[in-house]
Coordinates of C-alpha atoms in Angstrom, one line a residue:
Chain J
M30 CA 87.7 85.3 108.0
D31 CA 87.6 85.6 104.2
A32 CA 86.6 89.1 103.4
Q33 CA 85.6 88.2 99.9
L34 CA 82.9 85.7 100.7
I35 CA 80.3 88.4 100.9
P36 CA 80.4 91.1 98.2
A37 CA 79.7 94.6 99.5
S38 CA 77.2 96.9 98.0
L39 CA 76.3 100.6 98.2
F40 CA 73.0 101.4 99.8
D41 CA 70.9 104.5 100.4
C42 CA 69.6 104.1 103.9
P43 CA 67.0 106.1 105.8
V44 CA 67.8 106.9 109.5
V45 CA 65.0 105.8 111.7
E46 CA 66.5 106.5 115.1
S47 CA 69.1 108.9 116.3
R48 CA 69.8 109.4 120.0
P49 CA 72.6 110.4 122.3
V50 CA 74.2 107.7 124.5
G51 CA 76.5 109.7 126.8
A52 CA 79.2 111.2 124.7
Y53 CA 78.3 109.1 121.7
R54 CA 75.3 109.0 119.3
L55 CA 73.4 105.9 118.4
I56 CA 72.1 105.9 114.8
S57 CA 69.8 103.2 113.4
F58 CA 69.1 102.9 109.7
V59 CA 67.2 100.5 107.5
A60 CA 69.5 98.3 105.5
R61 CA 68.0 94.9 104.9
E62 CA 70.8 93.4 102.9
I63 CA 73.5 94.5 105.3
A64 CA 71.4 93.3 108.2
A65 CA 71.2 89.9 106.6
L66 CA 74.9 89.6 105.6
A67 CA 77.0 91.5 108.2
R68 CA 79.1 89.4 110.5
P69 CA 80.4 90.5 113.9
G70 CA 83.5 92.8 113.6
Q71 CA 82.7 93.8 110.0
F72 CA 82.4 97.5 109.3
L73 CA 80.6 99.9 107.0
M74 CA 81.7 103.0 105.1
V75 CA 79.1 105.6 106.0
R76 CA 78.5 109.2 104.9
A77 CA 75.6 111.5 104.5
A78 CA 73.8 110.8 101.2
G79 CA 73.7 113.6 98.7
Q80 CA 76.0 115.9 96.8
K81 CA 77.7 117.8 99.7
L82 CA 81.4 117.6 99.2
D83 CA 82.5 118.4 102.8
P84 CA 83.0 116.1 104.6
L85 CA 84.2 114.3 101.5
L86 CA 84.6 110.7 102.3
P87 CA 82.7 108.1 104.2
R88 CA 83.9 107.0 107.6
P89 CA 84.4 103.4 108.7
L90 CA 82.0 102.4 111.5
G91 CA 81.7 99.0 113.1
V92 CA 78.3 97.3 113.1
H93 CA 77.0 97.8 116.7
E94 CA 73.8 95.8 116.4
I95 CA 71.5 94.2 113.9
D96 CA 67.8 94.3 114.7
S97 CA 65.7 92.7 112.0
D98 CA 66.1 95.1 109.0
L99 CA 67.8 97.7 111.1
V100 CA 71.6 98.3 111.4
K101 CA 72.8 100.3 114.4
V102 CA 76.1 102.2 114.6
L103 CA 77.6 104.2 117.4
I104 CA 79.4 107.5 116.5
E105 CA 82.0 109.4 118.6
P106 CA 82.0 112.9 117.2
V107 CA 85.7 113.7 117.1
G108 CA 86.5 114.9 113.6
R109 CA 84.9 116.5 110.5
G110 CA 83.3 113.2 109.3
T111 CA 82.1 111.8 112.6
I112 CA 80.7 115.2 113.8
S113 CA 78.7 115.3 110.5
L114 CA 77.4 111.8 111.0
A115 CA 76.5 112.4 114.6
G116 CA 74.3 115.2 113.3
M117 CA 72.1 112.8 111.3
R118 CA 68.5 112.7 112.4
V119 CA 65.4 110.6 111.7
G120 CA 64.5 111.0 108.0
D121 CA 68.0 111.9 106.9
R122 CA 69.6 109.4 104.5
L123 CA 73.0 107.7 104.7
S124 CA 75.2 106.4 101.9
V125 CA 76.4 103.0 103.2
L126 CA 79.0 100.7 101.6
G127 CA 79.2 97.3 103.2
P128 CA 79.6 94.9 104.8
L129 CA 83.3 95.2 104.6
G130 CA 86.4 93.6 106.2
N131 CA 86.9 90.1 107.6
G132 CA 85.2 90.3 111.0
F133 CA 86.0 88.2 114.0
D134 CA 86.6 84.5 113.6
M135 CA 83.6 83.1 115.6
T136 CA 84.3 79.5 114.9
G137 CA 86.1 78.8 118.2
E138 CA 84.6 77.1 121.2
G139 CA 84.6 77.6 124.9
P140 CA 84.5 80.8 127.0
A141 CA 85.2 84.2 125.6
I142 CA 86.2 87.5 127.0
V143 CA 85.2 90.6 125.1
V144 CA 87.5 93.5 125.9
G145 CA 86.5 97.0 124.7
G146 CA 87.8 100.5 125.1
G147 CA 86.0 103.7 124.4
I148 CA 84.1 103.8 121.0
G149 CA 85.8 100.4 120.4
A150 CA 83.2 98.9 122.6
A151 CA 80.5 99.6 120.0
P152 CA 81.1 96.7 117.6
L153 CA 81.7 94.3 120.5
A154 CA 78.0 94.3 121.5
F155 CA 77.3 92.5 118.2
V156 CA 80.3 90.2 118.8
A157 CA 79.2 89.4 122.4
R158 CA 75.6 88.7 121.4
S159 CA 76.7 86.4 118.5
L160 CA 79.1 84.5 120.8
S161 CA 76.4 84.1 123.3
A162 CA 74.0 82.9 120.7
R163 CA 76.6 80.3 119.7
G164 CA 76.4 79.0 123.2
R165 CA 79.7 80.4 124.4
D166 CA 80.0 81.9 127.8
V167 CA 80.8 85.5 127.4
R168 CA 82.1 88.1 129.7
C169 CA 82.6 91.7 128.8
L170 CA 85.3 94.0 130.2
L171 CA 84.7 97.6 129.0
G172 CA 87.0 100.4 129.8
F173 CA 86.4 104.2 129.4
R174 CA 87.8 107.5 130.4
S175 CA 84.9 108.5 132.5
R176 CA 81.1 108.2 132.9
G177 CA 80.3 110.2 129.8
Q178 CA 81.7 107.3 127.7
A179 CA 80.9 104.5 130.0
V180 CA 77.1 104.8 129.7
V181 CA 77.6 103.0 126.5
A182 CA 77.7 99.9 128.6
E183 CA 73.9 100.2 128.8
L184 CA 73.8 99.0 125.2
F185 CA 75.2 95.7 126.4
R186 CA 71.9 94.9 128.1
N187 CA 71.5 91.3 129.2
L188 CA 75.2 90.6 128.7
P189 CA 77.6 90.2 131.7
V190 CA 79.5 93.5 131.7
E191 CA 82.1 94.9 134.0
V192 CA 82.7 98.6 133.5
Y193 CA 86.0 100.3 134.3
T194 CA 86.7 104.0 134.2
E195 CA 90.0 105.8 134.5
D196 CA 88.6 108.4 136.8
G197 CA 86.3 106.0 138.8
S198 CA 83.2 107.9 137.9
M199 CA 81.4 104.8 136.8
G200 CA 82.0 101.1 137.5
K201 CA 85.4 100.2 139.0
K202 CA 88.4 102.6 138.8
G203 CA 91.2 101.6 136.5
L204 CA 92.0 100.0 133.2
V205 CA 90.6 96.8 131.8
S206 CA 94.1 95.3 131.5
A207 CA 94.3 94.7 135.3
P208 CA 91.1 92.5 135.5
L209 CA 92.0 90.7 132.2
S210 CA 95.4 89.9 133.5
E211 CA 93.9 88.6 136.8
M212 CA 91.4 86.5 135.0
L213 CA 94.0 84.9 132.7
C214 CA 97.1 84.6 134.6
A215 CA 95.5 83.6 137.9
L216 CA 94.7 80.4 136.0
D217 CA 97.0 77.5 136.4
G218 CA 96.8 73.8 135.6
T219 CA 94.6 73.0 138.5
D220 CA 92.1 75.8 138.6
S221 CA 89.3 76.3 136.3
F222 CA 88.6 79.7 134.8
S223 CA 85.3 80.1 136.6
N224 CA 86.8 79.3 140.0
N225 CA 89.2 82.2 139.6
T226 CA 86.9 84.9 138.7
S227 CA 84.6 86.6 141.2
S228 CA 81.5 87.0 139.1
A229 CA 81.6 84.4 136.4
G230 CA 79.3 81.8 137.8
D231 CA 78.0 81.2 134.3
F232 CA 81.4 80.3 133.0
P233 CA 82.1 76.6 132.2
S234 CA 84.1 74.4 134.3
E235 CA 87.5 73.1 133.2
A236 CA 85.9 70.0 131.8
S237 CA 83.5 71.6 129.5
S238 CA 86.0 74.1 128.1
A239 CA 88.6 71.5 127.4
E240 CA 88.7 72.3 123.7
T241 CA 89.1 76.0 124.0
I242 CA 92.6 76.2 122.8
S243 CA 92.6 76.1 119.0
G244 CA 95.3 74.6 116.9
D245 CA 96.8 78.0 116.5
S246 CA 97.9 78.2 120.0
A247 CA 99.3 74.7 120.1
S248 CA 102.5 76.2 118.8
S249 CA 102.9 78.3 121.8
D250 CA 106.0 77.4 123.7
D251 CA 106.0 80.4 125.9
E252 CA 107.6 79.4 129.2
N253 CA 105.5 82.0 131.0
S254 CA 102.3 80.3 130.1
C255 CA 100.3 79.7 133.2
A256 CA 98.0 77.1 131.7
A257 CA 98.6 77.0 128.1
D258 CA 98.0 73.3 127.8
T259 CA 95.1 72.9 130.1
G260 CA 92.7 73.9 127.5
M261 CA 90.6 76.2 129.6
F262 CA 91.7 79.6 128.4
P263 CA 89.0 81.9 127.2
E264 CA 89.4 83.4 123.8
I265 CA 89.8 87.2 123.7
F266 CA 87.9 89.5 121.3
A267 CA 89.2 93.1 121.6
C268 CA 88.6 96.5 120.1
G269 CA 89.7 99.8 121.4
P270 CA 92.6 102.2 121.4
D271 CA 96.0 100.9 120.4
P272 CA 97.6 101.1 123.9
M273 CA 94.7 98.9 125.2
L274 CA 95.1 96.4 122.4
A275 CA 98.8 96.3 123.0
A276 CA 98.2 95.5 126.6
V277 CA 95.7 92.8 125.7
D278 CA 98.3 91.3 123.4
R279 CA 101.0 91.4 126.1
I280 CA 98.8 89.8 128.7
C281 CA 97.6 87.1 126.3
R282 CA 101.2 86.3 125.2
D283 CA 102.2 86.0 128.9
C284 CA 99.4 83.6 129.6
G285 CA 99.3 81.8 126.2
A286 CA 95.8 82.8 125.4
N287 CA 94.6 83.8 122.0
A288 CA 93.4 87.3 121.2
Q289 CA 91.7 88.6 118.1
V290 CA 91.9 92.4 117.9
S291 CA 90.1 94.8 115.7
V292 CA 92.2 97.7 114.7
A293 CA 91.3 101.2 113.6
A294 CA 92.9 103.3 110.8
H295 CA 92.0 106.3 108.6
M296 CA 90.5 104.9 105.5
A297 CA 89.6 106.3 102.1
C298 CA 88.2 103.4 99.9
G299 CA 87.4 100.8 102.6
V300 CA 87.8 98.0 100.0
G301 CA 91.5 97.5 99.6
A302 CA 92.3 99.7 96.7
C303 CA 94.0 102.8 98.1
Q304 CA 96.6 101.3 100.4
G305 CA 95.9 104.1 102.9
C306 CA 94.8 102.2 106.0
V307 CA 97.8 100.0 106.5
I308 CA 99.1 98.9 109.9
K309 CA 102.4 97.4 110.8
T310 CA 102.4 93.7 111.2
V311 CA 105.0 90.9 111.5
D312 CA 104.4 90.4 107.7
G313 CA 104.9 94.1 106.9
Y314 CA 102.2 96.6 106.2
R315 CA 98.7 95.1 105.8
R316 CA 95.5 96.9 105.0
A317 CA 93.1 97.2 107.9
C318 CA 90.1 97.4 105.6
S319 CA 90.5 94.3 103.5
E320 CA 93.1 92.1 105.4
G321 CA 91.5 93.2 108.7
P322 CA 90.2 94.9 110.6
V323 CA 90.5 91.8 112.8
F324 CA 94.0 90.3 113.2
P325 CA 95.4 87.8 115.7
S326 CA 97.0 90.1 118.3
T327 CA 100.4 88.4 117.7
D328 CA 100.4 89.5 114.1
I329 CA 100.6 93.2 115.0
E330 CA 103.8 95.1 115.7
W331 CA 102.7 97.1 118.7
Chain I
M20 CA 67.9 128.7 68.3
N21 CA 64.7 130.5 67.6
N22 CA 63.0 127.4 66.5
N23 CA 61.3 125.6 69.4
M24 CA 60.6 122.7 67.2
E25 CA 64.4 122.1 66.6
P26 CA 65.0 118.3 66.9
P27 CA 66.9 117.3 70.1
V28 CA 70.6 116.8 69.8
T29 CA 72.0 113.3 70.2
A30 CA 75.4 113.6 71.8
S31 CA 78.1 111.1 70.9
L32 CA 80.6 110.5 73.8
E33 CA 83.1 108.6 71.6
T34 CA 86.6 110.0 71.5
S35 CA 90.1 108.7 71.2
L36 CA 93.6 109.0 72.6
G37 CA 96.2 108.0 70.0
P38 CA 95.6 104.4 69.2
M39 CA 92.9 104.1 71.9
A40 CA 89.3 104.4 70.7
L41 CA 87.3 105.4 73.8
E42 CA 83.6 104.8 74.3
H43 CA 83.5 108.0 76.4
P44 CA 86.1 110.4 77.7
I45 CA 86.1 109.3 81.4
I46 CA 89.0 107.2 82.7
N47 CA 90.3 106.6 86.2
A48 CA 93.2 108.2 87.9
S49 CA 96.0 105.8 88.9
G50 CA 95.7 104.5 92.4
T51 CA 92.1 105.4 93.1
F52 CA 90.2 102.6 91.5
D53 CA 91.4 99.0 91.5
A54 CA 89.7 96.9 88.9
L55 CA 90.7 93.6 90.5
V56 CA 89.7 94.7 94.0
A57 CA 86.4 96.0 92.7
D58 CA 85.7 92.7 91.0
A59 CA 86.5 90.8 94.2
V60 CA 84.9 92.9 96.8
L61 CA 81.9 94.8 95.3
A62 CA 78.7 93.1 94.3
A63 CA 78.2 95.3 91.2
D64 CA 79.7 93.9 88.0
L65 CA 82.4 96.5 87.7
F66 CA 84.7 94.2 85.6
E67 CA 82.7 93.1 82.6
Q68 CA 80.7 96.3 82.8
F69 CA 83.8 98.4 83.4
P70 CA 82.7 102.0 84.0
F71 CA 85.8 103.7 82.7
A72 CA 86.8 104.0 79.1
A73 CA 90.4 103.0 79.8
Y74 CA 91.9 101.5 83.0
V75 CA 95.0 102.9 84.7
P76 CA 96.3 100.6 87.4
K77 CA 98.2 101.8 90.4
T78 CA 101.7 102.9 89.6
V79 CA 104.4 100.2 89.8
T80 CA 108.1 100.5 90.2
L81 CA 111.0 98.2 89.3
Q82 CA 111.2 96.8 92.9
P83 CA 108.3 96.3 95.2
R84 CA 107.7 99.1 97.6
A85 CA 106.2 98.9 101.1
G86 CA 105.1 102.5 101.1
N87 CA 105.2 105.2 103.7
E88 CA 104.8 105.1 107.4
P89 CA 101.1 105.4 108.6
H90 CA 99.0 107.5 108.9
R91 CA 98.8 107.7 105.2
L92 CA 95.5 109.5 104.9
Y93 CA 94.0 112.7 106.4
E94 CA 90.8 114.4 105.2
T95 CA 90.8 118.2 104.9
A96 CA 88.2 120.6 103.7
A97 CA 86.7 119.0 100.6
G98 CA 90.0 117.3 100.1
L99 CA 92.1 114.3 100.9
L100 CA 95.8 114.4 101.9
N101 CA 97.7 111.2 101.2
S102 CA 101.2 109.9 101.6
I103 CA 100.8 106.3 100.3
G104 CA 104.4 106.4 99.0
L105 CA 103.8 104.3 95.9
A106 CA 103.2 101.1 97.8
N107 CA 103.2 98.4 95.1
K108 CA 104.1 94.8 94.3
G109 CA 106.8 95.7 91.8
I110 CA 106.6 95.6 88.0
E111 CA 107.5 91.9 87.7
N112 CA 104.7 90.8 89.9
F113 CA 102.4 93.2 88.2
I114 CA 103.2 91.7 84.9
A115 CA 102.9 88.1 86.1
E116 CA 99.9 88.4 88.5
D117 CA 97.8 91.3 87.3
L118 CA 98.2 91.7 83.6
P119 CA 96.7 88.4 82.5
R120 CA 93.5 89.2 84.4
L121 CA 93.5 92.9 83.3
A122 CA 93.7 91.6 79.7
E123 CA 90.1 90.5 80.2
L124 CA 88.9 94.1 80.8
P125 CA 86.8 95.4 77.9
V126 CA 88.8 98.6 77.8
P127 CA 92.5 99.5 77.0
V128 CA 95.0 99.3 79.9
I129 CA 97.3 102.3 80.5
A130 CA 100.1 100.9 82.7
S131 CA 101.5 103.5 85.2
V132 CA 105.2 103.3 86.1
A133 CA 107.5 105.3 88.3
G134 CA 111.3 105.2 88.9
E135 CA 113.9 106.2 91.3
N136 CA 115.9 107.7 88.4
T137 CA 115.5 108.5 84.8
A138 CA 116.9 105.1 83.7
D139 CA 114.2 103.2 85.6
Y140 CA 111.6 104.7 83.3
G141 CA 113.3 103.2 80.3
R142 CA 113.7 99.8 82.0
C143 CA 110.0 99.7 83.0
C144 CA 108.9 100.6 79.5
E145 CA 111.2 97.9 78.1
M146 CA 109.5 95.3 80.3
L147 CA 106.1 96.4 79.2
D148 CA 106.8 96.9 75.5
S149 CA 106.2 93.3 74.6
R150 CA 103.0 93.0 76.6
D151 CA 100.0 93.0 74.4
E152 CA 97.7 93.6 77.5
V153 CA 99.1 97.1 77.7
T154 CA 98.1 99.7 75.2
A155 CA 99.7 102.7 76.7
V156 CA 102.2 103.6 79.4
E157 CA 101.9 106.5 81.8
L158 CA 105.1 107.8 83.3
N159 CA 104.4 108.9 86.8
I160 CA 107.2 111.5 87.3
S161 CA 105.2 113.4 89.7
C162 CA 104.5 111.5 92.9
P163 CA 105.1 114.0 95.8
N164 CA 105.5 111.2 98.4
V165 CA 108.7 109.6 97.2
E166 CA 111.5 112.1 97.3
L167 CA 114.1 109.6 96.5
D168 CA 116.8 112.1 95.5
G169 CA 115.5 115.3 96.8
K170 CA 112.4 116.1 94.8
A171 CA 110.1 114.6 92.3
L172 CA 111.9 114.0 89.0
G173 CA 109.0 115.8 87.3
C174 CA 110.0 119.1 88.9
D175 CA 113.1 119.2 86.7
P176 CA 112.7 119.8 83.0
V177 CA 116.0 118.3 82.1
R178 CA 115.3 115.0 83.9
T179 CA 111.7 115.0 82.7
E180 CA 112.9 115.1 79.1
K181 CA 115.5 112.5 79.7
A182 CA 113.1 110.1 81.5
T183 CA 110.6 110.5 78.7
A184 CA 113.3 110.0 76.0
L185 CA 114.5 106.8 77.7
A186 CA 110.9 105.6 77.9
R187 CA 110.3 106.6 74.2
A188 CA 113.4 104.7 73.1
A189 CA 112.3 101.6 75.0
T190 CA 108.7 101.3 73.7
S191 CA 106.5 102.1 70.8
K192 CA 103.5 102.1 73.0
Y193 CA 101.4 105.3 73.4
L194 CA 103.3 107.3 76.0
V195 CA 101.6 109.5 78.5
V196 CA 103.6 111.7 80.9
K197 CA 101.9 112.7 84.2
L198 CA 102.9 116.1 85.5
T199 CA 103.0 117.5 89.0
P200 CA 101.4 120.9 89.8
N201 CA 104.2 121.5 92.3
V202 CA 106.3 123.6 89.9
T203 CA 106.7 127.2 89.0
D204 CA 106.0 126.8 85.3
I205 CA 104.1 123.6 84.4
V206 CA 104.2 124.5 80.7
E207 CA 107.9 124.2 80.8
L208 CA 107.7 120.7 82.1
A209 CA 105.0 119.8 79.6
K210 CA 107.3 121.0 76.8
A211 CA 110.1 119.0 78.2
A212 CA 108.0 115.9 78.1
E213 CA 107.0 116.7 74.5
A214 CA 110.6 117.2 73.6
G215 CA 111.4 113.8 75.1
G216 CA 108.8 112.1 72.8
A217 CA 105.6 112.0 74.9
D218 CA 102.4 111.4 73.0
C219 CA 100.1 112.8 75.7
I220 CA 100.2 114.8 78.9
S221 CA 98.2 113.9 81.9
L222 CA 97.8 116.3 84.8
I223 CA 97.6 117.0 87.6
N224 CA 99.1 114.7 90.2
T225 CA 98.4 115.8 93.8
V226 CA 99.3 119.2 95.3
H227 CA 101.9 119.4 98.1
G228 CA 100.1 119.8 101.4
M229 CA 100.1 119.2 105.1
A230 CA 97.8 118.9 108.0
L231 CA 98.3 119.0 111.7
D232 CA 96.5 116.7 114.2
P233 CA 94.1 119.2 115.9
W234 CA 94.8 117.8 119.3
T235 CA 98.6 117.1 119.3
L236 CA 99.5 119.8 116.8
K237 CA 101.9 117.4 115.2
P238 CA 101.9 116.4 111.5
A239 CA 98.8 114.3 110.9
L240 CA 100.6 112.2 108.3
G241 CA 103.3 109.7 109.1
H242 CA 105.4 111.1 106.2
T243 CA 104.8 114.7 107.6
T244 CA 103.7 116.1 104.2
G245 CA 101.5 114.6 101.5
G246 CA 99.6 115.2 98.3
L247 CA 96.2 116.9 98.3
S248 CA 93.4 115.7 96.0
G249 CA 89.7 116.0 95.8
P250 CA 87.3 118.9 95.0
A251 CA 89.6 121.3 96.8
V252 CA 92.2 121.1 94.0
K253 CA 89.9 121.4 91.0
P254 CA 90.6 125.1 90.2
I255 CA 94.4 124.3 90.3
A256 CA 93.9 121.4 87.9
L257 CA 91.6 123.2 85.6
R258 CA 94.1 126.0 85.1
A259 CA 96.9 123.6 84.5
V260 CA 94.8 121.8 81.8
Y261 CA 93.9 125.1 80.3
I262 CA 97.4 126.5 79.9
V263 CA 99.1 123.2 79.0
S264 CA 96.6 122.3 76.3
R265 CA 97.0 125.7 74.7
A266 CA 100.7 125.7 74.8
L267 CA 101.2 122.2 73.3
D268 CA 99.8 120.2 70.4
L269 CA 99.6 117.0 72.4
P270 CA 96.3 115.7 73.8
V271 CA 95.8 116.2 77.5
I272 CA 94.2 113.9 80.1
G273 CA 92.7 116.2 82.7
M274 CA 92.2 115.3 86.4
G275 CA 92.1 116.9 89.8
G276 CA 88.9 117.0 91.9
V277 CA 86.6 115.6 89.2
T278 CA 83.4 114.6 91.1
T279 CA 80.5 115.3 88.8
A280 CA 79.6 115.2 85.1
Q281 CA 79.7 119.0 85.2
D282 CA 83.3 118.8 86.3
V283 CA 84.0 116.5 83.3
L284 CA 82.3 119.0 81.0
E285 CA 84.5 121.8 82.4
F286 CA 87.8 119.9 82.0
L287 CA 86.9 119.0 78.4
A288 CA 86.1 122.6 77.7
A289 CA 89.3 123.7 79.4
G290 CA 91.2 121.5 76.9
A291 CA 91.3 117.9 78.1
S292 CA 90.7 115.2 75.5
A293 CA 89.9 112.7 78.3
V294 CA 89.1 113.2 82.0
A295 CA 90.1 111.1 84.9
V296 CA 88.2 110.5 88.1
G297 CA 90.3 110.0 91.2
T298 CA 89.4 110.7 94.8
A299 CA 85.7 110.8 94.0
S300 CA 85.8 107.0 93.6
F301 CA 86.7 106.7 97.3
R302 CA 83.6 108.7 98.1
D303 CA 81.4 106.6 95.8
P304 CA 82.9 103.5 94.1
L305 CA 79.9 103.4 91.7
L306 CA 80.2 107.0 90.7
A307 CA 81.8 106.2 87.4
T308 CA 78.9 103.9 86.4
R309 CA 76.7 107.1 86.2
L310 CA 79.1 109.8 85.0
A311 CA 79.1 109.0 81.3
G312 CA 75.3 109.0 81.1
E313 CA 75.1 112.3 83.1
L314 CA 77.7 113.8 80.8
R315 CA 75.6 112.9 77.7
D316 CA 72.6 114.5 79.3
L317 CA 74.5 117.7 80.0
M318 CA 75.8 117.8 76.5
E319 CA 72.4 117.3 75.0
I320 CA 70.9 120.0 77.2
R321 CA 73.5 122.3 75.8
G322 CA 73.1 121.2 72.2
I323 CA 76.7 119.8 72.1
S324 CA 76.8 116.7 69.8
S325 CA 80.4 115.5 70.1
I326 CA 83.4 115.5 72.4
A327 CA 85.5 117.1 69.7
E328 CA 83.2 120.1 69.7
L329 CA 83.7 120.5 73.4
V330 CA 87.4 120.0 73.8
G331 CA 89.2 123.3 74.3
S332 CA 86.1 125.4 73.8
A333 CA 86.6 127.4 77.0

């Protein structure tokens, strides 16, 4: 989780693919060094290359996918910067600074649940694939407002994904917090994770996930823990709107599970210089760009 | 001019501010470029090959400050609103942790300090006076995001003069006073700083501003209002440099929206002896590595051979 292991560089990158994915836009660009270095959960500061001064600053975008020399990002056009980026087409050039931030700690073992909400699902595809490649059983819970956003789940091809929409227009109706809560807190000392989830046949049995709980959680003395010391809790990797992340934190606390959450903030420099992107944590303000964007969920003051 | 065979002009970028001989006139604006962060995070060698002719670290205060409530940033048309609120580790930690490393920079360090009252400026300068790593001190009397007792100290000529005089009494180092544009008559404030014993005036700090979240129609910044920087404020800054440099004999460090070598050229012509790059470093952290060379090119195209020839020529 040391952000400073990999120095970031500034690259001029040609766009080689730009296509709509529901309400979002998927942009692929050539960036060999970033493709080689970026870790799941790291982000890039991206803007249109050139002298145009409006929009002025790059925007932080999570790495959605690495494909050989290509880096893919997903853009939700909501403000002056992202609307401009969503207008980038094949042949346009991007100014890209990265890779930045700490990324997720991927060193754990055992099953993992990836929980994404809205555009926050984008970087989790990279996370889920990496977890899968490490031999960890991965299950993805993705929540969206409606079908327009939820089609992003298509980008999680070959990964076990359950889609939830608030209006029920795609997947199941409701928030991801309900199934997450069910998965975690239905567990107790005698039942394995896989036995308690309807569609997780590929999840390990209790025996094979006995080392899931890392040293960090050993300090948990939460009386509400359902199975904190049975060693079979999946680790949670989450990215999405704050209310969703807060719910993930609450559920995981109740059950004694560990969650890493990737937070979003307005950024200017992306490297830790400007102090602009701070979030409230138990240790005071911390910079999302350089001390995050991934934090243990229990570090954040929700 | 009629002779096409006239030999090309070779422009020298060398200039000086008081005791500081500068390789070129481009420095950084406090809080927008962190030499230690750049060294740690960016692959380019921005420490040994430091791109600025002097380094101004982020402003420090007597006590550490957590800074303002998020959101602290909001981008507007060709501009950036911020309300960082002088988040900093405090001057003692700055001296103990940062200064030894900053001493290794190949350029002079201009420490930036701010206070809750006029006395704080004196105390900060006292603490820095014995530090050889620091060549100059900039008094930030103009941060718009820390209204500790109503308004920025730099809005009041009496307190501006007093803070400068207390700092002057506490240190023999080259003393820069950084002014706010959020006043009726900036020349009056510049003269107050001069009367207090300033060696140099830097301007401008950010311009009071505000943005609303387009969806909620509530203030976009946690602190409600903030300071505007970036290309949007350049005309405001250029005017301030122009009128202050003409009204005073002190050298001026000009800043506000500087993004290109052409901007540097214009600030010099308006009357600045050195020019600081701020928000543009957020847009491109390597910008400063190119600016001096581009400035030289622009000067040579125009047949300008020295910075002195350019300063105040507008």
